[in-house]
GROMACS .gro file of N, CA and C in nm:
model
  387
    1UNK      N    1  -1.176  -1.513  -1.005
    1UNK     CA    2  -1.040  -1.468  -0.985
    1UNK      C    3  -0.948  -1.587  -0.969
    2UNK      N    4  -0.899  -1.651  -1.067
    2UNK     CA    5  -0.829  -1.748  -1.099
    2UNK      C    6  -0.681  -1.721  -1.031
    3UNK      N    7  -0.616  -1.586  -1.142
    3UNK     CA    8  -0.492  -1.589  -1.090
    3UNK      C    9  -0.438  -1.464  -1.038
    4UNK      N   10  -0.308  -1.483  -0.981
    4UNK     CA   11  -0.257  -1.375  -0.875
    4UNK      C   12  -0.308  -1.237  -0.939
    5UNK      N   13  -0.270  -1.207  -1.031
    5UNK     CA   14  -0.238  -1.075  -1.084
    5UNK      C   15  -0.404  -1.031  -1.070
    6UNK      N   16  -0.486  -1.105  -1.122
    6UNK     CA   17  -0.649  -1.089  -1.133
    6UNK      C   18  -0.660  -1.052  -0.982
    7UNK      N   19  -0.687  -1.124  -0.904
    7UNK     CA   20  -0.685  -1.153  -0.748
    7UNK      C   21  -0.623  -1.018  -0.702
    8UNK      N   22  -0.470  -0.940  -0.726
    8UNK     CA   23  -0.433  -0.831  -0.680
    8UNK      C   24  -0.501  -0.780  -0.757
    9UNK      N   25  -0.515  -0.724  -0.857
    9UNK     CA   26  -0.631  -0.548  -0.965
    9UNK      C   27  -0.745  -0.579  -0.846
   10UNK      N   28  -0.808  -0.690  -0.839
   10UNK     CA   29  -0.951  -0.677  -0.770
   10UNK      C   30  -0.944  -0.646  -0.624
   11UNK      N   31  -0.787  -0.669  -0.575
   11UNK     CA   32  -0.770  -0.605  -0.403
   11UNK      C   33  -0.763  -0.465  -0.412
   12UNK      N   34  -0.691  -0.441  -0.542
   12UNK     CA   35  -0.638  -0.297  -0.525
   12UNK      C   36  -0.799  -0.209  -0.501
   13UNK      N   37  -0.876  -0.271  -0.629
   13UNK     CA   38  -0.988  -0.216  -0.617
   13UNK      C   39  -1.060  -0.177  -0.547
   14UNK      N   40  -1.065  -0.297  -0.449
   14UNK     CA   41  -1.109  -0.263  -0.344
   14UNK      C   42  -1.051  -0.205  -0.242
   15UNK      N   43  -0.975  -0.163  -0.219
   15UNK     CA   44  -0.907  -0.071  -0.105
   15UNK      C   45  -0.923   0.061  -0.173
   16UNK      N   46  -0.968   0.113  -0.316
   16UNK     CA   47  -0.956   0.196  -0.345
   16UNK      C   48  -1.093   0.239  -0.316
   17UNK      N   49  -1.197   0.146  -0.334
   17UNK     CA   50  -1.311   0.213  -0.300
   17UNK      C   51  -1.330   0.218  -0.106
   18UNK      N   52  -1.271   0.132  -0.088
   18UNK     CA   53  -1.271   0.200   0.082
   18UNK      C   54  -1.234   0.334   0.109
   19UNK      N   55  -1.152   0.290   0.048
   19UNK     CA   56  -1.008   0.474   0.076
   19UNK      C   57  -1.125   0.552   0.066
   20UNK      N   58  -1.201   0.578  -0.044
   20UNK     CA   59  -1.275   0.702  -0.107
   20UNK      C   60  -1.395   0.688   0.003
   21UNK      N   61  -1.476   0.571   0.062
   21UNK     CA   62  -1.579   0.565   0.137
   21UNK      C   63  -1.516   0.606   0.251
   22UNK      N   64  -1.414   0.674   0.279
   22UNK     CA   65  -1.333   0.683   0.429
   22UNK      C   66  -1.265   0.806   0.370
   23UNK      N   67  -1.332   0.874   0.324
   23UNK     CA   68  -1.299   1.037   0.297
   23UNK      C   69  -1.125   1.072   0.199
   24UNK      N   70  -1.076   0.978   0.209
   24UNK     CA   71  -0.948   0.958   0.090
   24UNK      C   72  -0.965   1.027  -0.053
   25UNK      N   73  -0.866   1.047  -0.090
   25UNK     CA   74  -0.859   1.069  -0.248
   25UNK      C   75  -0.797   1.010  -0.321
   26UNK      N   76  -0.799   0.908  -0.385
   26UNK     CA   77  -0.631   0.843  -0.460
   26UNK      C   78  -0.641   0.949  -0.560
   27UNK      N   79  -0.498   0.943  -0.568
   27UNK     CA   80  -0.441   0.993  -0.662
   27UNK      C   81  -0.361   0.940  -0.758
   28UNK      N   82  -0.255   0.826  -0.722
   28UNK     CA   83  -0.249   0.776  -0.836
   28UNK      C   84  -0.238   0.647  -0.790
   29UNK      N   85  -0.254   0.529  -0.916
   29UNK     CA   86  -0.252   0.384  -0.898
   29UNK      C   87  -0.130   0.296  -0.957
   30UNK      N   88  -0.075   0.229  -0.903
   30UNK     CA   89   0.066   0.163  -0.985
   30UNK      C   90   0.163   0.266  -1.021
   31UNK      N   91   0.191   0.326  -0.927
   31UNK     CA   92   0.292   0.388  -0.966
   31UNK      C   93   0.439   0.360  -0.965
   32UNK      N   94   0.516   0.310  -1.077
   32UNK     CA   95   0.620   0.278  -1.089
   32UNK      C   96   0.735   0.340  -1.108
   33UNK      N   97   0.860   0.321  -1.125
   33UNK     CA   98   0.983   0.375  -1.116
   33UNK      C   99   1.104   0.212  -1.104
   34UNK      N  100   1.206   0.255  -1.130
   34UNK     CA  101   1.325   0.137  -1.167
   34UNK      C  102   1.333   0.077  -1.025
   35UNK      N  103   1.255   0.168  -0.934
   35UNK     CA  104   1.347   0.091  -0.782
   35UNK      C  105   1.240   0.044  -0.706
   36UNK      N  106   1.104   0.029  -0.781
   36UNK     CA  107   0.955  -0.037  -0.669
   36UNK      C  108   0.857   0.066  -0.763
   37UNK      N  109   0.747  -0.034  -0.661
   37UNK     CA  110   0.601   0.038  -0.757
   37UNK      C  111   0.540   0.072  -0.587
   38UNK      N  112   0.441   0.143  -0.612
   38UNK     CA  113   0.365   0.159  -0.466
   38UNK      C  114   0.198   0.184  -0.563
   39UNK      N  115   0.099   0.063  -0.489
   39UNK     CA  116  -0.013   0.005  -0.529
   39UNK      C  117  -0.122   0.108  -0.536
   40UNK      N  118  -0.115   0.205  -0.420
   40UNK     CA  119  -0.213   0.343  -0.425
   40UNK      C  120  -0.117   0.455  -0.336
   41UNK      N  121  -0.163   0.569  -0.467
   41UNK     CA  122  -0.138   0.696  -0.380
   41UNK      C  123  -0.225   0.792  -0.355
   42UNK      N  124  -0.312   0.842  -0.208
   42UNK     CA  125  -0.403   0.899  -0.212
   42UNK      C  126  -0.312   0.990  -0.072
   43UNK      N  127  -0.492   1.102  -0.122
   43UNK     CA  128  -0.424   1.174   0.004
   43UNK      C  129  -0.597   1.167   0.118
   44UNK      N  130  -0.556   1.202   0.252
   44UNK     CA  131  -0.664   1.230   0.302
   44UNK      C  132  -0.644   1.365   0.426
   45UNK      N  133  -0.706   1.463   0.388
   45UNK     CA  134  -0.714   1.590   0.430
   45UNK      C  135  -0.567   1.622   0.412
   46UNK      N  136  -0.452   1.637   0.451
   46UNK     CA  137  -0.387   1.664   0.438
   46UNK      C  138  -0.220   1.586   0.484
   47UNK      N  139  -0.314   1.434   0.514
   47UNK     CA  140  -0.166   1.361   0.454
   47UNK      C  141  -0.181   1.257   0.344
   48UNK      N  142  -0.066   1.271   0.272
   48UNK     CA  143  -0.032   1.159   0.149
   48UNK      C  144  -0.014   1.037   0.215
   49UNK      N  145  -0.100   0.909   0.157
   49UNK     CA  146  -0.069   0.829   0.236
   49UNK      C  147  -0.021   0.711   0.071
   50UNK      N  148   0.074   0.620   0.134
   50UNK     CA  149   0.151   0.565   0.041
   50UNK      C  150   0.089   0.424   0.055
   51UNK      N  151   0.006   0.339   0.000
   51UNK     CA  152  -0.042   0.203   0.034
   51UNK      C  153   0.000   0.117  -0.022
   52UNK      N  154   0.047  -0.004   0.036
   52UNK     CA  155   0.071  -0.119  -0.017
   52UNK      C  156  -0.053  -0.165   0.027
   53UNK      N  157  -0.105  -0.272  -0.114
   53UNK     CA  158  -0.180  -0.373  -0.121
   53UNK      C  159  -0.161  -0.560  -0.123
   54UNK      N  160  -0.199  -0.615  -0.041
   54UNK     CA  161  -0.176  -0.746  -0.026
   54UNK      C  162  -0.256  -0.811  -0.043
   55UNK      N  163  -0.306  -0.874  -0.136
   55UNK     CA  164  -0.421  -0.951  -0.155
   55UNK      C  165  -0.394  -1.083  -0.144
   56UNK      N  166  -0.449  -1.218  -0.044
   56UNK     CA  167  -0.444  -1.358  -0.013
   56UNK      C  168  -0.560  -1.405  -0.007
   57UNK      N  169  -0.566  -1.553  -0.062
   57UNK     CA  170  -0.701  -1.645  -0.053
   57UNK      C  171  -0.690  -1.652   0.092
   58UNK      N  172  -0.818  -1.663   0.120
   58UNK     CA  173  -0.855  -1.710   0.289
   58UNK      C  174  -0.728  -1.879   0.302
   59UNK      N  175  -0.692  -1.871   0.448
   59UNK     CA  176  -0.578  -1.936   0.420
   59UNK      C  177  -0.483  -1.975   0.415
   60UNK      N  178  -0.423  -1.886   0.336
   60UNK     CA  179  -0.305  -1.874   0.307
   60UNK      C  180  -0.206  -1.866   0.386
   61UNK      N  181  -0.103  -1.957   0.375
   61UNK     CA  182   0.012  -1.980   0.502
   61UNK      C  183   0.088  -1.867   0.565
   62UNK      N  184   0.126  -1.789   0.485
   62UNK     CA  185   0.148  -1.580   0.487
   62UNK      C  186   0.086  -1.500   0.457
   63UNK      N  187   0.048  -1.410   0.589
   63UNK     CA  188  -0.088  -1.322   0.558
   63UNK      C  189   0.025  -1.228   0.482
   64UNK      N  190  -0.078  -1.120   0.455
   64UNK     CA  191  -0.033  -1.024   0.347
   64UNK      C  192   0.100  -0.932   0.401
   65UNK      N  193   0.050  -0.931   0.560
   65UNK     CA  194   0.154  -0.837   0.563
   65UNK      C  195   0.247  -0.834   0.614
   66UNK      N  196   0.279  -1.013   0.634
   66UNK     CA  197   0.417  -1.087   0.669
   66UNK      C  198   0.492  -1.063   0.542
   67UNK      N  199   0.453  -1.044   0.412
   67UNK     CA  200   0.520  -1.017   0.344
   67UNK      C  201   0.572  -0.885   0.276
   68UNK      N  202   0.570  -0.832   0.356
   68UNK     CA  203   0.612  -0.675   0.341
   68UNK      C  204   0.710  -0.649   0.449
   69UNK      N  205   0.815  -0.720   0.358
   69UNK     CA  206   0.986  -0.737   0.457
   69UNK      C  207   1.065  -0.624   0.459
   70UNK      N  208   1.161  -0.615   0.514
   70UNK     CA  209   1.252  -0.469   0.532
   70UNK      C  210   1.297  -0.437   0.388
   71UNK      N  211   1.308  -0.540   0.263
   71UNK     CA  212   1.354  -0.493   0.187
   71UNK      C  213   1.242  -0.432   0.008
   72UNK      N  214   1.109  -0.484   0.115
   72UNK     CA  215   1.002  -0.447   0.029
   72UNK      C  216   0.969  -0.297   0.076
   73UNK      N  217   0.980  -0.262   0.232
   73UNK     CA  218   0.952  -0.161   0.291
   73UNK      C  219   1.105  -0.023   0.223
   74UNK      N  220   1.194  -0.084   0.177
   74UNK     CA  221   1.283  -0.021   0.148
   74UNK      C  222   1.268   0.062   0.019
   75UNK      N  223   1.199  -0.054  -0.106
   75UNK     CA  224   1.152  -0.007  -0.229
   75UNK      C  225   1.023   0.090  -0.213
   76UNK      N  226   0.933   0.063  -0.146
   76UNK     CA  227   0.821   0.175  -0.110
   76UNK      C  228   0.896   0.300  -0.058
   77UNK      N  229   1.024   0.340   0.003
   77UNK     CA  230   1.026   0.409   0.034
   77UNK      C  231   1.085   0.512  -0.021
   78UNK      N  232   1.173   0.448  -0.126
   78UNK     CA  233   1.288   0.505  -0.225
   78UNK      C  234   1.152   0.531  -0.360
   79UNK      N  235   1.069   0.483  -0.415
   79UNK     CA  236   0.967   0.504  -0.489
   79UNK      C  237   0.900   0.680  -0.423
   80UNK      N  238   0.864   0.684  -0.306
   80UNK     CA  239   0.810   0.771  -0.267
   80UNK      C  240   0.876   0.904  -0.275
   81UNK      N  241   0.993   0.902  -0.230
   81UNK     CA  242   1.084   0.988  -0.249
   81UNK      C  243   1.107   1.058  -0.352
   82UNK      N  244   1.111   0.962  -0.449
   82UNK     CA  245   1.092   0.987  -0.638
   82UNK      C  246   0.965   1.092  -0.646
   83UNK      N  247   0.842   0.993  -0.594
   83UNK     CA  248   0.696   1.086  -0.645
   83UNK      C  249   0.708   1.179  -0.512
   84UNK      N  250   0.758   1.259  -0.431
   84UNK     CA  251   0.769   1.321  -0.380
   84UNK      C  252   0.819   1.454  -0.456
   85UNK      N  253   0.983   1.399  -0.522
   85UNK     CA  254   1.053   1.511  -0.524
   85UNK      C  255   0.968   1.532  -0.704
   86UNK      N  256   0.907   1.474  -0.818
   86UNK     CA  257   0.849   1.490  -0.915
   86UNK      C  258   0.712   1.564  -0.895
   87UNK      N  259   0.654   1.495  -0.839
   87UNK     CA  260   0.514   1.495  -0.851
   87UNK      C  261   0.423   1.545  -0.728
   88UNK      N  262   0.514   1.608  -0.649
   88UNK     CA  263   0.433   1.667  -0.498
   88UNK      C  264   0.508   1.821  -0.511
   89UNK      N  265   0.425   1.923  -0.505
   89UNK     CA  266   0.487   2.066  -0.487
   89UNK      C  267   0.471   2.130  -0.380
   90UNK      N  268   0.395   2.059  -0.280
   90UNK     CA  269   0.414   2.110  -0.115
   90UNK      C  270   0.415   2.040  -0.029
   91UNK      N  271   0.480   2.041   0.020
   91UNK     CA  272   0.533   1.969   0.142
   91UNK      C  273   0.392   1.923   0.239
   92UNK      N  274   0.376   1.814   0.266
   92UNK     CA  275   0.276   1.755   0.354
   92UNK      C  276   0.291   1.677   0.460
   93UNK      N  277   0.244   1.645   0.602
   93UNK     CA  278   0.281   1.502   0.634
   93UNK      C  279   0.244   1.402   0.569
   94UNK      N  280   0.338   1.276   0.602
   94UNK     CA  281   0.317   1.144   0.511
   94UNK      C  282   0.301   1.097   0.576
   95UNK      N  283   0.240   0.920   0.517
   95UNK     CA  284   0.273   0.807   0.587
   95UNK      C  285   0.244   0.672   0.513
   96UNK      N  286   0.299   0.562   0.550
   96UNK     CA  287   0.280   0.433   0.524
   96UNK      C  288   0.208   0.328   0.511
   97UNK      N  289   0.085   0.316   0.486
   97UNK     CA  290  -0.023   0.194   0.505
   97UNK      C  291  -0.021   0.085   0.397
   98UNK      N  292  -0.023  -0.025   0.486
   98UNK     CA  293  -0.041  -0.154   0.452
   98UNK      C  294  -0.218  -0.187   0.470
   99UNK      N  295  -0.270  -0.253   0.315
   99UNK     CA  296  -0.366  -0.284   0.353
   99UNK      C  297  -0.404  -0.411   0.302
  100UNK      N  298  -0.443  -0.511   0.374
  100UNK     CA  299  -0.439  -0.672   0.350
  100UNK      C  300  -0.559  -0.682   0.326
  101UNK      N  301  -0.611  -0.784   0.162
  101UNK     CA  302  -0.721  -0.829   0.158
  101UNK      C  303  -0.739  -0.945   0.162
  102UNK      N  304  -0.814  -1.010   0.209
  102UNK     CA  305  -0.846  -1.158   0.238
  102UNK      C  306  -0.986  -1.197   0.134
  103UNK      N  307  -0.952  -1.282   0.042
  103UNK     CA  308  -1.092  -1.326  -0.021
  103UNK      C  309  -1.107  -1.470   0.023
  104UNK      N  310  -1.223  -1.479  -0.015
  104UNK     CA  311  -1.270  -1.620   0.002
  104UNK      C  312  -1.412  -1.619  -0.096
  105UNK      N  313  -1.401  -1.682  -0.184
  105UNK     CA  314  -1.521  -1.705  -0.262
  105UNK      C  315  -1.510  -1.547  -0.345
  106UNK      N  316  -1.679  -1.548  -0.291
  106UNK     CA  317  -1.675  -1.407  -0.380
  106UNK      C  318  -1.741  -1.295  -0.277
  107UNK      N  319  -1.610  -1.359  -0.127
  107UNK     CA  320  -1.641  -1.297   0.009
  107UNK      C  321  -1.496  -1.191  -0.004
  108UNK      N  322  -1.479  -1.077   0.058
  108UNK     CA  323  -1.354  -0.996   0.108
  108UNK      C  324  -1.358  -0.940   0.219
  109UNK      N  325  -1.259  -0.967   0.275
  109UNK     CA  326  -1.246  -0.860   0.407
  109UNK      C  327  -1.090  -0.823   0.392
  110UNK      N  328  -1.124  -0.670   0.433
  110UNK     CA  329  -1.033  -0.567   0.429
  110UNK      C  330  -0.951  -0.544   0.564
  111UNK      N  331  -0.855  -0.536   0.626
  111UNK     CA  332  -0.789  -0.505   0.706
  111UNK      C  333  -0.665  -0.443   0.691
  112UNK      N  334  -0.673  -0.300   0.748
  112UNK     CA  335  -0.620  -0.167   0.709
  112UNK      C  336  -0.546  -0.143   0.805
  113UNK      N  337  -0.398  -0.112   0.795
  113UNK     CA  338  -0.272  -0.070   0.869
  113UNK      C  339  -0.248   0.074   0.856
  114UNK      N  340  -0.326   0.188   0.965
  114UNK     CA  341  -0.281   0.326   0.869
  114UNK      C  342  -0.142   0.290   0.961
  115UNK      N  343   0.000   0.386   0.886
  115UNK     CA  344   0.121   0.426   0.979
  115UNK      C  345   0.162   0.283   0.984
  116UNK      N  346   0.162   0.215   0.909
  116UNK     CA  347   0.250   0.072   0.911
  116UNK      C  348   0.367   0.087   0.933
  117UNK      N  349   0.419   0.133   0.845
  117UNK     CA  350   0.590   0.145   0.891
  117UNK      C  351   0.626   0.280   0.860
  118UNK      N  352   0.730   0.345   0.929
  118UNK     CA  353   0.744   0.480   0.944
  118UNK      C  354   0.872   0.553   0.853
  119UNK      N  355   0.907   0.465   0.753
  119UNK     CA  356   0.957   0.488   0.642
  119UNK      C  357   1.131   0.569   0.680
  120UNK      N  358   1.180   0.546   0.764
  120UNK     CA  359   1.314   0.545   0.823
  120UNK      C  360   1.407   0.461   0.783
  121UNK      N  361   1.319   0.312   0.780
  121UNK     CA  362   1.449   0.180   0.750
  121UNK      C  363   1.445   0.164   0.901
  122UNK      N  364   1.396   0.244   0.967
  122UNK     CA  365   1.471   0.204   1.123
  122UNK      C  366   1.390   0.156   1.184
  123UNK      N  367   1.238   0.182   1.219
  123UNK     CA  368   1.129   0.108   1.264
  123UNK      C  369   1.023   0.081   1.204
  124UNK      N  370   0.986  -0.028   1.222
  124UNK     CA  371   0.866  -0.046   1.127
  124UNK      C  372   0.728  -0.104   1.202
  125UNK      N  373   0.661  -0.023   1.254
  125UNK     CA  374   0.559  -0.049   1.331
  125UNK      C  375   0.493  -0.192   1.351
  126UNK      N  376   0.416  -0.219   1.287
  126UNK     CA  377   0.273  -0.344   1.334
  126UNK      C  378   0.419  -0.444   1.294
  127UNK      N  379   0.538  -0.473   1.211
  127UNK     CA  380   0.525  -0.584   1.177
  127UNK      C  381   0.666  -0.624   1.281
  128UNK      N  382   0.756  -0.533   1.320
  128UNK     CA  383   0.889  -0.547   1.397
  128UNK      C  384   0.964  -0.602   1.289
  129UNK      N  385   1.119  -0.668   1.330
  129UNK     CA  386   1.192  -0.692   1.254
  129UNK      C  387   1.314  -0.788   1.316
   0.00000   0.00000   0.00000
């Protein structure tokens, strides 16, 4: 895993097979729109959960989820809204997870934010503002 883009598909990947080993369903992957993309959409029992993925070499001067600023948290949220009002036909609870992967070699560790930020604009849990 040379470069970024390689390095993120292989984080996503892997959070996707967690999700599913942790009773999850994704549902969809890269889902885009003009105003943000959001990395996984799964549900588990009966909430949709919206994930950002952060993938960093062991390291790295900004962990993953220093970089998921008020105005990245803004595009996840306006994206959701979209696949909400398209692509969801009943109403569910939601929520926000950030999930940071750390590689090193052809080592990973996963560290999972369920309810990261609470998708208001107004508070944003683990990271403050």
């Amino acid at each position: 895993m040379n470069n970024k883009k390689e390095r993120g598909e292989a984080g996503e990947n892997l959070v996707c097979e967690y999700l599913e080993q942790n009773g999850a369903t994704v549902l969809k992957r890269n889902y885009r729109q003009k105003c943000g993309e959001i990395d996984i959409i799964a549900k588990h029992n009966e909430t949709l959960m919206f994930v950002e993925v952060k993938t960093r070499k062991k390291g790295s001067m900004i962990r993953g989820i220093q970089a998921i600023d008020y105005k990245k948290q803004n595009k996840i949220v306006k994206t959701a809204e979209i696949y909400l009002m398209n692509e969801c036909s009943v109403e569910m609870p939601l929520r926000f997870d950030v999930a940071e992967v750390e590689v090193s070699g052809t080592n990973s560790k996963i560290t999972y934010y369920p309810d990261a930020f609470d998708g208001t604009t107004k508070g944003f849990g683990v990271f403050g503002n």
